[in-house]
């Protein structure tokens, strides 16, 4: 069969051009969406009397046969038919004859491809949100186990103030919560039907876009045909959301990498989520985390490529837009794999509580609490800070930590300091005191965990998931037996 557009041409296209312009190598992946869209279009043409009942039936039966070939992997993809749309249409005509050529009535590949892409993006957003949900569930469980684990908190990668490990883990819950919100929001803009826009200007046939909208499950239709075939912001949005989400995963990955060094020793990766070295027998490398970190560049690159594709593109359709698919596919595939891997790492990683507890006693991260101690005794905070700073300097020079100084030593710096200073400087006490809302104090973190669980639980139904948080040791374990706290 010749090309669908051969009529206007006097000679065959150059083979190299054929390969250069074809997208079937990658857009074949859109076949489920393409068949769905075509079936909805054919039914609408039938109901509108644009196709006779027998024609509609023949087309639908033919499409069903083609669908089965595609699902079975026996469909003969051909590069000379350029893309998935023409491959499916040609196959349909091969099967049912010239009547198959009526499917493309009142339609263009321009509104067809972007309809496929909307269906694809909607499915992917739902899949991504489900994976975010699962990862958040693991964070909630691990955080509940670490409500008493004190560790150094850092700023500038310098020990800053003691915090709870649960608090640190929950920080990622909230990042992912916002990521979920971004995807949910992007979904709203992807939830519009472009089909019916034709090539760019609508159609002379009495189509009914409302029927197609309903059958394909879109919330609305594009109101401007030029916009409908040109719009790729729904792709940009989902890839931008993916880039931000991946940035969050890369931060967590980096912390796991850092924490599993001998220098930190805060975590040990499970053997099932690490690999060895071909030369150094002792090595256990956090490759999974490194790849999550490393793949971040791909998604950023995908976003930049897509932004550049649409930049300065006049209305309406241009083949530049064919470049959207591989970048979109890469971004969603990469993010989904990284979400899954991060969940696996976090579910299996071992937290070294002793090491964290020791670390927090071998630093000066209780210095703020010394300043606060003085301030609570009436010393203006600026002065208290100055005094505490001098005490820290003295301690460093004497090779001691703050808890090692004698009361006599303390009182050389301020007569406001009394024996109760030691209790105030215990790392556990430093943490326990910070129950301001959103702080790392145990009460504040428990409230935070409950809020996080409530938000998480409220979404479970969307993804067909159930939530049963916590272990026997979980202080927040549900007591009424039905999952409510
Ligand atoms: N393969 C094309 C794409 O991916 C489909 C639309 C082609 N339309 C056209 N007029 N060449 O965008």
Short mmCIF file of N, CA, C and O in Angstrom, two decimals, residues 145-201:
data_model
loop_
_atom_site.label_atom_id
_atom_site.label_comp_id
_atom_site.label_asym_id
_atom_site.label_seq_id
_atom_site.Cartn_x
_atom_site.Cartn_y
_atom_site.Cartn_z
N UNK A 145 8.87 4.39 63.65
CA UNK A 145 9.82 3.56 64.40
C UNK A 145 10.95 4.38 65.02
O UNK A 145 11.68 3.88 65.86
N UNK A 146 11.11 5.61 64.53
CA UNK A 146 12.28 6.40 64.94
C UNK A 146 11.89 7.66 65.70
O UNK A 146 12.57 8.67 65.65
N UNK A 147 10.78 7.56 66.42
CA UNK A 147 10.30 8.74 67.15
C UNK A 147 11.18 9.08 68.36
O UNK A 147 11.03 10.13 68.97
N UNK A 148 12.08 8.16 68.72
CA UNK A 148 12.95 8.45 69.87
C UNK A 148 14.42 8.51 69.47
O UNK A 148 15.28 8.69 70.32
N UNK A 149 14.69 8.37 68.18
CA UNK A 149 16.08 8.35 67.73
C UNK A 149 16.60 9.77 67.55
O UNK A 149 16.10 10.51 66.70
N UNK A 150 17.58 10.13 68.37
CA UNK A 150 18.16 11.47 68.28
C UNK A 150 19.41 11.41 67.40
O UNK A 150 20.19 10.47 67.49
N UNK A 151 19.53 12.38 66.54
CA UNK A 151 20.68 12.44 65.62
C UNK A 151 21.08 13.90 65.43
O UNK A 151 20.31 14.80 65.78
N UNK A 152 22.28 14.14 64.91
CA UNK A 152 22.63 15.54 64.64
C UNK A 152 21.82 16.05 63.44
O UNK A 152 21.69 15.35 62.45
N UNK A 153 21.29 17.24 63.58
CA UNK A 153 20.71 17.92 62.42
C UNK A 153 21.79 18.83 61.85
O UNK A 153 22.66 19.30 62.59
N UNK A 154 21.74 19.05 60.55
CA UNK A 154 22.83 19.79 59.90
C UNK A 154 22.33 21.04 59.19
O UNK A 154 21.22 21.07 58.67
N UNK A 155 23.16 22.05 59.19
CA UNK A 155 23.05 23.11 58.18
C UNK A 155 24.47 23.31 57.66
O UNK A 155 25.43 23.12 58.42
N UNK A 156 24.61 23.60 56.40
CA UNK A 156 25.94 23.71 55.76
C UNK A 156 26.72 22.41 55.88
O UNK A 156 27.95 22.41 55.83
N UNK A 157 26.02 21.32 56.12
CA UNK A 157 26.63 20.01 56.39
C UNK A 157 27.53 20.06 57.63
O UNK A 157 28.41 19.24 57.82
N UNK A 158 27.27 21.04 58.49
CA UNK A 158 27.94 21.12 59.78
C UNK A 158 26.90 20.79 60.83
O UNK A 158 25.75 21.18 60.73
N UNK A 159 27.31 20.07 61.87
CA UNK A 159 26.38 19.73 62.95
C UNK A 159 25.77 21.00 63.50
O UNK A 159 26.48 21.94 63.86
N UNK A 160 24.45 21.03 63.58
CA UNK A 160 23.77 22.28 63.94
C UNK A 160 23.01 22.16 65.25
O UNK A 160 23.36 22.81 66.24
N UNK A 161 21.97 21.32 65.27
CA UNK A 161 21.19 21.09 66.49
C UNK A 161 20.71 19.65 66.46
O UNK A 161 20.44 19.12 65.38
N UNK A 162 20.55 19.05 67.62
CA UNK A 162 20.04 17.67 67.62
C UNK A 162 18.58 17.65 67.14
O UNK A 162 17.82 18.57 67.44
N UNK A 163 18.24 16.60 66.41
CA UNK A 163 16.87 16.44 65.92
C UNK A 163 16.47 14.97 66.06
O UNK A 163 17.30 14.12 66.37
N UNK A 164 15.20 14.71 65.83
CA UNK A 164 14.73 13.32 65.78
C UNK A 164 14.87 12.81 64.35
O UNK A 164 14.52 13.52 63.40
N UNK A 165 15.30 11.56 64.22
CA UNK A 165 15.37 10.96 62.89
C UNK A 165 13.98 10.95 62.25
O UNK A 165 13.84 11.17 61.04
N UNK A 166 12.96 10.73 63.05
CA UNK A 166 11.58 10.74 62.52
C UNK A 166 11.28 12.08 61.84
O UNK A 166 10.65 12.13 60.78
N UNK A 167 11.75 13.14 62.46
CA UNK A 167 11.51 14.48 61.92
C UNK A 167 12.21 14.64 60.56
O UNK A 167 11.63 15.17 59.62
N UNK A 168 13.43 14.16 60.52
CA UNK A 168 14.20 14.22 59.27
C UNK A 168 13.48 13.44 58.17
O UNK A 168 13.31 13.92 57.04
N UNK A 169 13.04 12.25 58.48
CA UNK A 169 12.36 11.42 57.47
C UNK A 169 11.05 12.08 57.02
O UNK A 169 10.73 12.10 55.83
N UNK A 170 10.33 12.63 57.98
CA UNK A 170 9.02 13.23 57.64
C UNK A 170 9.18 14.44 56.73
O UNK A 170 8.25 14.79 55.99
N UNK A 171 10.33 15.09 56.78
CA UNK A 171 10.54 16.23 55.87
C UNK A 171 10.29 15.77 54.43
O UNK A 171 9.71 16.50 53.62
N UNK A 172 10.70 14.54 54.12
CA UNK A 172 10.50 14.03 52.75
C UNK A 172 9.04 13.70 52.48
O UNK A 172 8.59 13.80 51.33
N UNK A 173 8.31 13.33 53.53
CA UNK A 173 6.87 13.10 53.33
C UNK A 173 6.23 14.36 52.76
O UNK A 173 5.45 14.31 51.81
N UNK A 174 6.58 15.50 53.33
CA UNK A 174 5.91 16.76 52.93
C UNK A 174 6.34 17.20 51.53
O UNK A 174 5.54 17.75 50.78
N UNK A 175 7.60 16.95 51.20
CA UNK A 175 8.03 17.26 49.83
C UNK A 175 7.19 16.45 48.84
O UNK A 175 6.72 16.96 47.82
N UNK A 176 7.04 15.17 49.15
CA UNK A 176 6.27 14.29 48.26
C UNK A 176 4.79 14.66 48.25
O UNK A 176 4.10 14.48 47.24
N UNK A 177 4.33 15.18 49.37
CA UNK A 177 2.93 15.62 49.44
C UNK A 177 2.71 16.77 48.45
O UNK A 177 1.71 16.82 47.73
N UNK A 178 3.66 17.69 48.41
CA UNK A 178 3.54 18.79 47.44
C UNK A 178 3.71 18.28 46.01
O UNK A 178 3.05 18.77 45.09
N UNK A 179 4.59 17.30 45.84
CA UNK A 179 4.73 16.71 44.51
C UNK A 179 3.40 16.12 44.05
O UNK A 179 2.98 16.33 42.91
N UNK A 180 2.77 15.40 44.95
CA UNK A 180 1.48 14.81 44.61
C UNK A 180 0.49 15.91 44.19
O UNK A 180 -0.24 15.76 43.22
N UNK A 181 0.51 17.01 44.92
CA UNK A 181 -0.37 18.13 44.58
C UNK A 181 -0.07 18.68 43.20
O UNK A 181 -0.99 19.01 42.44
N UNK A 182 1.21 18.75 42.86
CA UNK A 182 1.57 19.25 41.53
C UNK A 182 1.05 18.31 40.44
O UNK A 182 0.54 18.75 39.41
N UNK A 183 1.18 17.01 40.67
CA UNK A 183 0.68 16.06 39.66
C UNK A 183 -0.84 16.12 39.57
O UNK A 183 -1.41 16.08 38.47
N UNK A 184 -1.49 16.22 40.71
CA UNK A 184 -2.96 16.29 40.69
C UNK A 184 -3.41 17.53 39.92
O UNK A 184 -4.39 17.51 39.18
N UNK A 185 -2.66 18.59 40.10
CA UNK A 185 -3.00 19.85 39.42
C UNK A 185 -2.75 19.75 37.92
O UNK A 185 -3.55 20.20 37.11
N UNK A 186 -1.63 19.13 37.56
CA UNK A 186 -1.30 18.95 36.14
C UNK A 186 -2.38 18.10 35.46
O UNK A 186 -2.71 18.30 34.28
N UNK A 187 -2.93 17.17 36.22
CA UNK A 187 -3.98 16.29 35.67
C UNK A 187 -5.16 17.12 35.17
O UNK A 187 -5.74 16.82 34.12
N UNK A 188 -5.50 18.16 35.91
CA UNK A 188 -6.67 18.98 35.53
C UNK A 188 -6.49 19.56 34.13
O UNK A 188 -7.44 19.64 33.36
N UNK A 189 -5.31 20.00 33.81
CA UNK A 189 -5.07 20.59 32.48
C UNK A 189 -4.93 19.52 31.40
O UNK A 189 -5.15 19.81 30.22
N UNK A 190 -4.56 18.30 31.81
CA UNK A 190 -4.48 17.23 30.81
C UNK A 190 -5.86 16.66 30.53
O UNK A 190 -6.04 15.88 29.60
N UNK A 191 -6.83 17.07 31.34
CA UNK A 191 -8.15 16.45 31.28
C UNK A 191 -9.08 17.14 30.28
O UNK A 191 -10.28 17.26 30.51
N UNK A 192 -8.53 17.62 29.18
CA UNK A 192 -9.31 18.29 28.13
C UNK A 192 -9.14 17.53 26.82
O UNK A 192 -8.04 17.12 26.47
N UNK A 193 -10.22 17.41 26.10
CA UNK A 193 -10.20 16.67 24.83
C UNK A 193 -9.86 17.58 23.65
O UNK A 193 -10.58 18.54 23.36
N UNK A 194 -8.78 17.27 22.93
CA UNK A 194 -8.45 18.05 21.72
C UNK A 194 -9.19 17.52 20.48
O UNK A 194 -9.40 18.28 19.53
N UNK A 195 -9.55 16.25 20.46
CA UNK A 195 -10.11 15.64 19.25
C UNK A 195 -11.34 16.43 18.79
O UNK A 195 -12.17 16.85 19.60
N UNK A 196 -11.41 16.60 17.47
CA UNK A 196 -12.48 17.42 16.91
C UNK A 196 -11.94 18.75 16.43
O UNK A 196 -12.63 19.51 15.76
N UNK A 197 -10.67 19.02 16.75
CA UNK A 197 -10.05 20.26 16.28
C UNK A 197 -9.67 20.15 14.81
O UNK A 197 -9.42 21.15 14.14
N UNK A 198 -9.62 18.90 14.32
CA UNK A 198 -9.17 18.70 12.94
C UNK A 198 -7.71 19.04 12.81
O UNK A 198 -6.96 19.00 13.80
N UNK A 199 -7.29 19.41 11.63
CA UNK A 199 -5.88 19.74 11.41
C UNK A 199 -5.51 21.00 12.18
O UNK A 199 -4.45 21.10 12.78
N UNK A 200 -6.41 21.98 12.16
CA UNK A 200 -6.18 23.24 12.88
C UNK A 200 -7.44 24.09 13.01
O UNK A 200 -7.51 24.97 13.86
N UNK A 201 -8.45 23.83 12.15
CA UNK A 201 -9.54 24.81 12.03
C UNK A 201 -10.92 24.25 12.30
O UNK A 201 -11.92 24.90 12.04
#
